[in-house]
mmCIF file of C-alpha atoms in Angstrom:
data_model
loop_
_atom_site.group_PDB
_atom_site.id
_atom_site.type_symbol
_atom_site.label_atom_id
_atom_site.label_comp_id
_atom_site.label_asym_id
_atom_site.label_seq_id
_atom_site.Cartn_x
_atom_site.Cartn_y
_atom_site.Cartn_z
ATOM 1 C CA MET T 1 -29.135 -150.896 143.197
ATOM 2 C CA SER T 2 -31.998 -153.157 144.059
ATOM 3 C CA ALA T 3 -31.440 -156.859 144.601
ATOM 4 C CA PRO T 4 -32.002 -159.036 141.518
ATOM 5 C CA SER T 5 -35.510 -160.477 141.313
ATOM 6 C CA GLY T 6 -37.258 -163.036 139.112
ATOM 7 C CA ALA T 7 -37.270 -166.766 138.833
ATOM 8 C CA LEU T 8 -33.668 -166.789 137.546
ATOM 9 C CA ALA T 9 -32.186 -164.438 140.161
ATOM 10 C CA GLY T 10 -28.748 -165.812 141.161
ATOM 11 C CA ILE T 11 -28.143 -167.447 137.763
ATOM 12 C CA ARG T 12 -25.229 -165.994 135.748
ATOM 13 C CA VAL T 13 -25.126 -166.190 131.962
ATOM 14 C CA ILE T 14 -22.214 -165.378 129.761
ATOM 15 C CA ASP T 15 -23.499 -164.231 126.341
ATOM 16 C CA ALA T 16 -20.655 -164.723 123.887
ATOM 17 C CA GLY T 17 -23.017 -164.627 120.903
ATOM 18 C CA THR T 18 -23.266 -161.960 118.190
ATOM 19 C CA MET T 19 -26.055 -160.641 115.930
ATOM 20 C CA VAL T 20 -29.528 -161.912 116.961
ATOM 21 C CA ALA T 21 -30.170 -165.556 117.836
ATOM 22 C CA GLY T 22 -27.793 -166.167 120.774
ATOM 23 C CA PRO T 23 -28.152 -162.676 122.244
ATOM 24 C CA LEU T 24 -31.936 -162.858 122.062
ATOM 25 C CA GLY T 25 -31.866 -166.166 124.002
ATOM 26 C CA ALA T 26 -29.693 -164.558 126.654
ATOM 27 C CA SER T 27 -31.996 -161.527 126.888
ATOM 28 C CA LEU T 28 -34.960 -163.775 127.526
ATOM 29 C CA LEU T 29 -33.090 -165.247 130.463
ATOM 30 C CA ALA T 30 -32.251 -161.758 131.689
ATOM 31 C CA ASP T 31 -35.960 -160.876 131.488
ATOM 32 C CA PHE T 32 -36.547 -163.473 134.184
ATOM 33 C CA GLY T 33 -33.845 -162.216 136.456
ATOM 34 C CA ALA T 34 -30.587 -163.854 135.327
ATOM 35 C CA ASP T 35 -27.396 -161.791 135.560
ATOM 36 C CA VAL T 36 -26.248 -161.698 131.906
ATOM 37 C CA ILE T 37 -22.771 -160.547 130.947
ATOM 38 C CA LYS T 38 -22.370 -159.874 127.233
ATOM 39 C CA VAL T 39 -18.884 -160.501 125.901
ATOM 40 C CA GLU T 40 -18.220 -158.440 122.719
ATOM 41 C CA PRO T 41 -15.179 -158.174 120.502
ATOM 42 C CA ILE T 42 -13.140 -155.035 120.927
ATOM 43 C CA THR T 43 -14.772 -153.565 117.792
ATOM 44 C CA GLY T 44 -18.261 -154.320 119.192
ATOM 45 C CA ASP T 45 -21.036 -156.615 118.080
ATOM 46 C CA GLU T 46 -21.769 -156.009 114.417
ATOM 47 C CA SER T 47 -25.476 -155.500 115.158
ATOM 48 C CA ARG T 48 -24.641 -152.257 116.961
ATOM 49 C CA THR T 49 -24.557 -150.524 113.572
ATOM 50 C CA PHE T 50 -27.498 -152.221 111.812
ATOM 51 C CA GLY T 51 -30.338 -149.967 110.718
ATOM 52 C CA PRO T 52 -31.610 -146.845 112.498
ATOM 53 C CA CYS T 53 -29.420 -145.685 115.399
ATOM 54 C CA ARG T 54 -29.608 -143.278 118.248
ATOM 55 C CA ASP T 55 -26.597 -142.167 120.286
ATOM 56 C CA GLY T 56 -24.457 -144.511 118.114
ATOM 57 C CA VAL T 57 -26.423 -147.693 118.995
ATOM 58 C CA SER T 58 -28.871 -149.427 116.691
ATOM 59 C CA GLY T 59 -32.430 -150.469 117.567
ATOM 60 C CA VAL T 60 -31.525 -153.976 116.458
ATOM 61 C CA PHE T 61 -28.771 -154.208 119.090
ATOM 62 C CA VAL T 62 -30.941 -152.731 121.856
ATOM 63 C CA GLY T 63 -33.832 -155.065 120.940
ATOM 64 C CA VAL T 64 -31.832 -158.267 121.540
ATOM 65 C CA ASN T 65 -29.410 -157.135 124.236
ATOM 66 C CA ARG T 66 -31.653 -155.673 126.930
ATOM 67 C CA ASN T 67 -30.926 -156.124 130.690
ATOM 68 C CA LYS T 68 -27.281 -157.002 130.223
ATOM 69 C CA ARG T 69 -23.905 -155.938 131.596
ATOM 70 C CA ASP T 70 -21.141 -155.697 128.990
ATOM 71 C CA ILE T 71 -17.448 -156.314 128.553
ATOM 72 C CA ALA T 72 -15.208 -156.126 125.490
ATOM 73 C CA LEU T 73 -12.571 -158.825 125.116
ATOM 74 C CA ASP T 74 -10.119 -159.876 122.439
ATOM 75 C CA LEU T 75 -10.201 -163.667 122.595
ATOM 76 C CA ARG T 76 -7.241 -163.838 120.272
ATOM 77 C CA THR T 77 -5.004 -162.588 123.074
ATOM 78 C CA ASP T 78 -3.838 -164.406 126.134
ATOM 79 C CA GLU T 79 -5.326 -161.720 128.421
ATOM 80 C CA GLY T 80 -8.651 -161.726 126.683
ATOM 81 C CA ARG T 81 -8.891 -165.560 126.905
ATOM 82 C CA ARG T 82 -7.857 -165.484 130.576
ATOM 83 C CA VAL T 83 -10.679 -163.081 131.499
ATOM 84 C CA PHE T 84 -13.176 -165.031 129.432
ATOM 85 C CA LEU T 85 -12.278 -168.313 131.083
ATOM 86 C CA GLU T 86 -12.515 -166.662 134.498
ATOM 87 C CA LEU T 87 -15.957 -165.432 133.650
ATOM 88 C CA CYS T 88 -17.072 -168.850 132.474
ATOM 89 C CA ALA T 89 -15.623 -170.496 135.555
ATOM 90 C CA GLY T 90 -18.029 -168.460 137.712
ATOM 91 C CA ALA T 91 -21.042 -168.789 135.461
ATOM 92 C CA ASP T 92 -24.020 -171.102 135.176
ATOM 93 C CA VAL T 93 -24.629 -170.842 131.391
ATOM 94 C CA VAL T 94 -22.532 -169.819 128.464
ATOM 95 C CA ILE T 95 -24.120 -169.049 125.085
ATOM 96 C CA ASP T 96 -21.982 -168.666 121.954
ATOM 97 C CA ASN T 97 -22.285 -168.775 118.164
ATOM 98 C CA MET T 98 -18.644 -169.291 117.244
ATOM 99 C CA ARG T 99 -17.999 -171.979 114.671
ATOM 100 C CA ALA T 100 -16.356 -175.125 116.017
ATOM 101 C CA PRO T 101 -12.960 -174.570 114.285
ATOM 102 C CA VAL T 102 -12.796 -171.039 115.751
ATOM 103 C CA LYS T 103 -13.551 -172.244 119.291
ATOM 104 C CA LYS T 104 -10.891 -174.944 118.947
ATOM 105 C CA LYS T 105 -8.316 -172.464 117.648
ATOM 106 C CA LEU T 106 -9.033 -170.035 120.504
ATOM 107 C CA GLY T 107 -9.039 -172.837 123.139
ATOM 108 C CA VAL T 108 -12.597 -172.060 124.369
ATOM 109 C CA THR T 109 -14.378 -175.300 123.477
ATOM 110 C CA ALA T 110 -17.110 -176.735 125.689
ATOM 111 C CA ASP T 111 -14.687 -179.339 126.984
ATOM 112 C CA VAL T 112 -12.188 -176.666 128.019
ATOM 113 C CA LEU T 113 -14.866 -174.540 129.743
ATOM 114 C CA ARG T 114 -16.509 -177.464 131.538
ATOM 115 C CA ALA T 115 -13.180 -178.885 132.708
ATOM 116 C CA ALA T 116 -12.820 -175.730 134.846
ATOM 117 C CA ASN T 117 -16.496 -175.742 135.849
ATOM 118 C CA PRO T 118 -18.264 -179.091 135.663
ATOM 119 C CA ARG T 119 -21.660 -177.493 136.574
ATOM 120 C CA LEU T 120 -21.429 -175.181 133.557
ATOM 121 C CA ILE T 121 -24.051 -175.393 130.780
ATOM 122 C CA VAL T 122 -22.611 -174.546 127.338
ATOM 123 C CA LEU T 123 -25.067 -173.829 124.535
ATOM 124 C CA SER T 124 -23.788 -173.344 121.008
ATOM 125 C CA VAL T 125 -25.798 -171.611 118.302
ATOM 126 C CA SER T 126 -25.056 -172.606 114.725
ATOM 127 C CA GLY T 127 -26.574 -172.606 111.278
ATOM 128 C CA TYR T 128 -26.873 -176.318 110.692
ATOM 129 C CA GLY T 129 -26.000 -178.115 113.955
ATOM 130 C CA GLU T 130 -22.685 -179.402 115.178
ATOM 131 C CA VAL T 131 -22.555 -182.647 113.114
ATOM 132 C CA GLY T 132 -22.939 -183.369 109.449
ATOM 133 C CA PRO T 133 -21.393 -182.002 106.256
ATOM 134 C CA LEU T 134 -22.611 -178.426 106.799
ATOM 135 C CA ALA T 135 -21.656 -178.247 110.490
ATOM 136 C CA ASP T 136 -18.740 -175.857 110.144
ATOM 137 C CA ARG T 137 -20.337 -173.546 107.607
ATOM 138 C CA PRO T 138 -21.714 -170.146 108.576
ATOM 139 C CA ALA T 139 -25.406 -169.372 107.924
ATOM 140 C CA LEU T 140 -27.653 -166.361 108.091
ATOM 141 C CA ASP T 141 -31.415 -166.061 108.631
ATOM 142 C CA PRO T 142 -32.424 -165.918 104.942
ATOM 143 C CA VAL T 143 -30.258 -168.915 104.098
ATOM 144 C CA ALA T 144 -32.050 -170.956 106.800
ATOM 145 C CA GLN T 145 -35.404 -169.850 105.465
ATOM 146 C CA ALA T 146 -34.403 -170.990 101.984
ATOM 147 C CA ILE T 147 -32.875 -174.358 102.912
ATOM 148 C CA THR T 148 -35.777 -175.387 105.150
ATOM 149 C CA GLY T 149 -38.453 -174.617 102.555
ATOM 150 C CA PHE T 150 -39.797 -171.763 104.663
ATOM 151 C CA MET T 151 -39.489 -169.335 101.720
ATOM 152 C CA GLN T 152 -41.099 -171.722 99.315
ATOM 153 C CA ALA T 153 -44.193 -171.915 101.533
ATOM 154 C CA THR T 154 -44.436 -168.124 101.990
ATOM 155 C CA GLY T 155 -46.082 -165.588 99.742
ATOM 156 C CA ASP T 156 -48.724 -165.436 97.071
ATOM 157 C CA PRO T 157 -49.519 -168.674 95.153
ATOM 158 C CA SER T 158 -48.616 -166.990 91.892
ATOM 159 C CA GLY T 159 -45.396 -165.473 93.126
ATOM 160 C CA GLU T 160 -41.809 -166.551 93.702
ATOM 161 C CA ALA T 161 -40.489 -167.931 96.982
ATOM 162 C CA LEU T 162 -40.575 -165.151 99.582
ATOM 163 C CA LYS T 163 -38.553 -164.472 102.741
ATOM 164 C CA ALA T 164 -40.551 -163.668 105.880
ATOM 165 C CA GLY T 165 -40.276 -160.036 106.915
ATOM 166 C CA PRO T 166 -38.826 -160.392 110.466
ATOM 167 C CA PRO T 167 -35.799 -162.590 111.096
ATOM 168 C CA VAL T 168 -37.866 -165.631 112.018
ATOM 169 C CA ALA T 169 -34.988 -168.134 112.026
ATOM 170 C CA ASP T 170 -32.930 -166.018 114.374
ATOM 171 C CA SER T 171 -35.897 -165.268 116.610
ATOM 172 C CA ALA T 172 -37.087 -168.870 116.832
ATOM 173 C CA THR T 173 -33.511 -169.951 117.610
ATOM 174 C CA GLY T 174 -33.320 -167.412 120.406
ATOM 175 C CA TYR T 175 -36.443 -168.797 122.053
ATOM 176 C CA LEU T 176 -35.115 -172.356 121.746
ATOM 177 C CA VAL T 177 -31.820 -171.253 123.300
ATOM 178 C CA ALA T 178 -33.781 -169.963 126.317
ATOM 179 C CA VAL T 179 -35.789 -173.173 126.517
ATOM 180 C CA ALA T 180 -32.599 -175.246 126.285
ATOM 181 C CA ALA T 181 -30.989 -173.265 129.056
ATOM 182 C CA LEU T 182 -34.019 -173.709 131.379
ATOM 183 C CA VAL T 183 -34.213 -177.473 130.692
ATOM 184 C CA ALA T 184 -30.434 -177.832 131.305
ATOM 185 C CA LEU T 185 -30.685 -175.850 134.527
ATOM 186 C CA LEU T 186 -33.481 -178.123 135.719
ATOM 187 C CA GLY T 187 -31.437 -181.137 134.785
ATOM 188 C CA ARG T 188 -28.454 -179.800 136.735
ATOM 189 C CA GLU T 189 -30.683 -179.462 139.826
ATOM 190 C CA ARG T 190 -31.381 -183.180 139.573
ATOM 191 C CA THR T 191 -27.888 -184.471 138.666
ATOM 192 C CA GLY T 192 -25.508 -181.764 139.887
ATOM 193 C CA GLU T 193 -23.797 -181.822 136.489
ATOM 194 C CA GLY T 194 -23.793 -179.275 133.685
ATOM 195 C CA GLN T 195 -23.963 -180.256 130.028
ATOM 196 C CA GLN T 196 -23.467 -178.974 126.542
ATOM 197 C CA GLY T 197 -26.034 -178.545 123.804
ATOM 198 C CA SER T 198 -26.646 -177.087 120.369
ATOM 199 C CA VAL T 199 -29.431 -175.110 118.764
ATOM 200 C CA SER T 200 -29.425 -174.333 115.034
ATOM 201 C CA LEU T 201 -31.213 -171.976 112.741
ATOM 202 C CA VAL T 202 -32.362 -174.863 110.498
ATOM 203 C CA GLN T 203 -33.590 -176.905 113.470
ATOM 204 C CA SER T 204 -35.554 -173.924 114.721
ATOM 205 C CA LEU T 205 -37.397 -173.376 111.461
ATOM 206 C CA PHE T 206 -38.360 -176.999 111.304
ATOM 207 C CA HIS T 207 -39.884 -176.507 114.739
ATOM 208 C CA LEU T 208 -41.818 -173.481 113.457
ATOM 209 C CA GLN T 209 -43.119 -175.630 110.600
ATOM 210 C CA SER T 210 -44.088 -178.629 112.846
ATOM 211 C CA PRO T 211 -47.736 -178.830 111.533
ATOM 212 C CA TRP T 212 -46.498 -178.929 107.940
ATOM 213 C CA VAL T 213 -43.668 -181.322 108.708
ATOM 214 C CA GLY T 214 -46.325 -183.585 110.292
ATOM 215 C CA GLN T 215 -48.485 -183.318 107.172
ATOM 216 C CA TYR T 216 -45.568 -184.427 104.994
ATOM 217 C CA LEU T 217 -44.402 -187.292 107.228
ATOM 218 C CA LEU T 218 -47.915 -188.637 107.774
ATOM 219 C CA ALA T 219 -49.600 -187.979 104.443
ATOM 220 C CA GLY T 220 -46.842 -186.947 101.983
ATOM 221 C CA TYR T 221 -48.508 -183.587 101.627
ATOM 222 C CA VAL T 222 -46.356 -180.569 100.794
ATOM 223 C CA ASN T 223 -48.119 -177.321 101.780
ATOM 224 C CA PRO T 224 -48.118 -174.940 98.823
ATOM 225 C CA LYS T 225 -47.963 -171.145 99.101
ATOM 226 C CA SER T 226 -51.391 -169.784 100.088
ATOM 227 C CA GLY T 227 -50.777 -166.075 100.722
ATOM 228 C CA ASN T 228 -53.114 -164.848 103.453
ATOM 229 C CA ALA T 229 -55.530 -167.682 102.821
ATOM 230 C CA SER T 230 -55.639 -171.317 103.914
ATOM 231 C CA ASN T 231 -55.789 -174.512 101.849
ATOM 232 C CA PHE T 232 -58.108 -176.121 104.360
ATOM 233 C CA TYR T 233 -60.512 -173.484 105.800
ATOM 234 C CA ALA T 234 -62.858 -170.806 104.529
ATOM 235 C CA PRO T 235 -63.499 -167.989 105.041
ATOM 236 C CA TYR T 236 -59.817 -167.514 105.946
ATOM 237 C CA ASN T 237 -58.167 -164.542 104.278
ATOM 238 C CA ALA T 238 -57.479 -160.849 104.387
ATOM 239 C CA TYR T 239 -60.389 -159.003 102.842
ATOM 240 C CA PRO T 240 -60.574 -155.322 101.753
ATOM 241 C CA THR T 241 -62.818 -152.959 103.697
ATOM 242 C CA ALA T 242 -64.885 -150.002 102.569
ATOM 243 C CA ASP T 243 -62.492 -147.503 104.170
ATOM 244 C CA GLY T 244 -59.534 -148.848 102.172
ATOM 245 C CA GLY T 245 -58.115 -151.068 104.910
ATOM 246 C CA MET T 246 -57.977 -154.785 105.306
ATOM 247 C CA VAL T 247 -59.499 -157.179 107.792
ATOM 248 C CA HIS T 248 -58.429 -160.777 108.372
ATOM 249 C CA VAL T 249 -61.289 -163.225 108.882
ATOM 250 C CA VAL T 250 -60.696 -166.680 110.255
ATOM 251 C CA ALA T 251 -63.500 -169.233 110.554
ATOM 252 C CA PHE T 252 -61.913 -172.656 110.676
ATOM 253 C CA ASN T 253 -64.881 -174.569 112.030
ATOM 254 C CA ASP T 254 -68.673 -174.473 111.818
ATOM 255 C CA ARG T 255 -69.084 -172.817 115.204
ATOM 256 C CA PHE T 256 -66.837 -169.948 114.252
ATOM 257 C CA PHE T 257 -68.608 -169.631 110.949
ATOM 258 C CA GLY T 258 -71.972 -169.470 112.696
ATOM 259 C CA ASN T 259 -70.664 -166.769 115.017
ATOM 260 C CA LEU T 260 -69.455 -164.845 112.001
ATOM 261 C CA LEU T 261 -72.883 -164.920 110.409
ATOM 262 C CA ALA T 262 -74.763 -164.068 113.634
#
């Protein structure tokens, strides 16, 4: 086996997340050389069976769990918790998406993990964040799209609210998990101390809508559904072609419009 390479070579990450958001963030760190150990329940991550499969493993699971080693543990048992705590004691980053009451019941809260390893960075993925009235409630990608207004701003102006095709909340959260881990690792280089942080699906979708959030906060403007078009620029739309296809044209300033006409 060749020696690990990449900017994060020598960094060990424990991926205790399931489904998409947390595991995707861990995979991004693995892409840059981190040694990622995925901790699954004995029955396996649920995403292993989602959608089309080959050799008993789904494309969804493979897409967000690349470049990892794997271990199955039952954290409800003393032996499973012991192994998990040992893994965390020798790690740099732990990523999980267990709800706070579950972590407390299992005895794997951030305080417990960092007591054994003060340099550890613990990142928790949740639906709504770790404080507030919704903190302990589970959430899925479409729910986050609905509650943040993402669905209301998506689709044809004459249609109902529409969910985005790909799991945009999960995916955006995964990228923010990776960013949070990198920032925390840099902070540890400066202070010598680890830390704990939280990334949520709702928070991530507000980040994706930053231009529209800015419009609302500054001007009180709520962006309506515009389909493939724009409320501010023209031509900006998907137009039919003679061969039965579609082409998207974007000319959002006079220079681009001039180039289009040339």
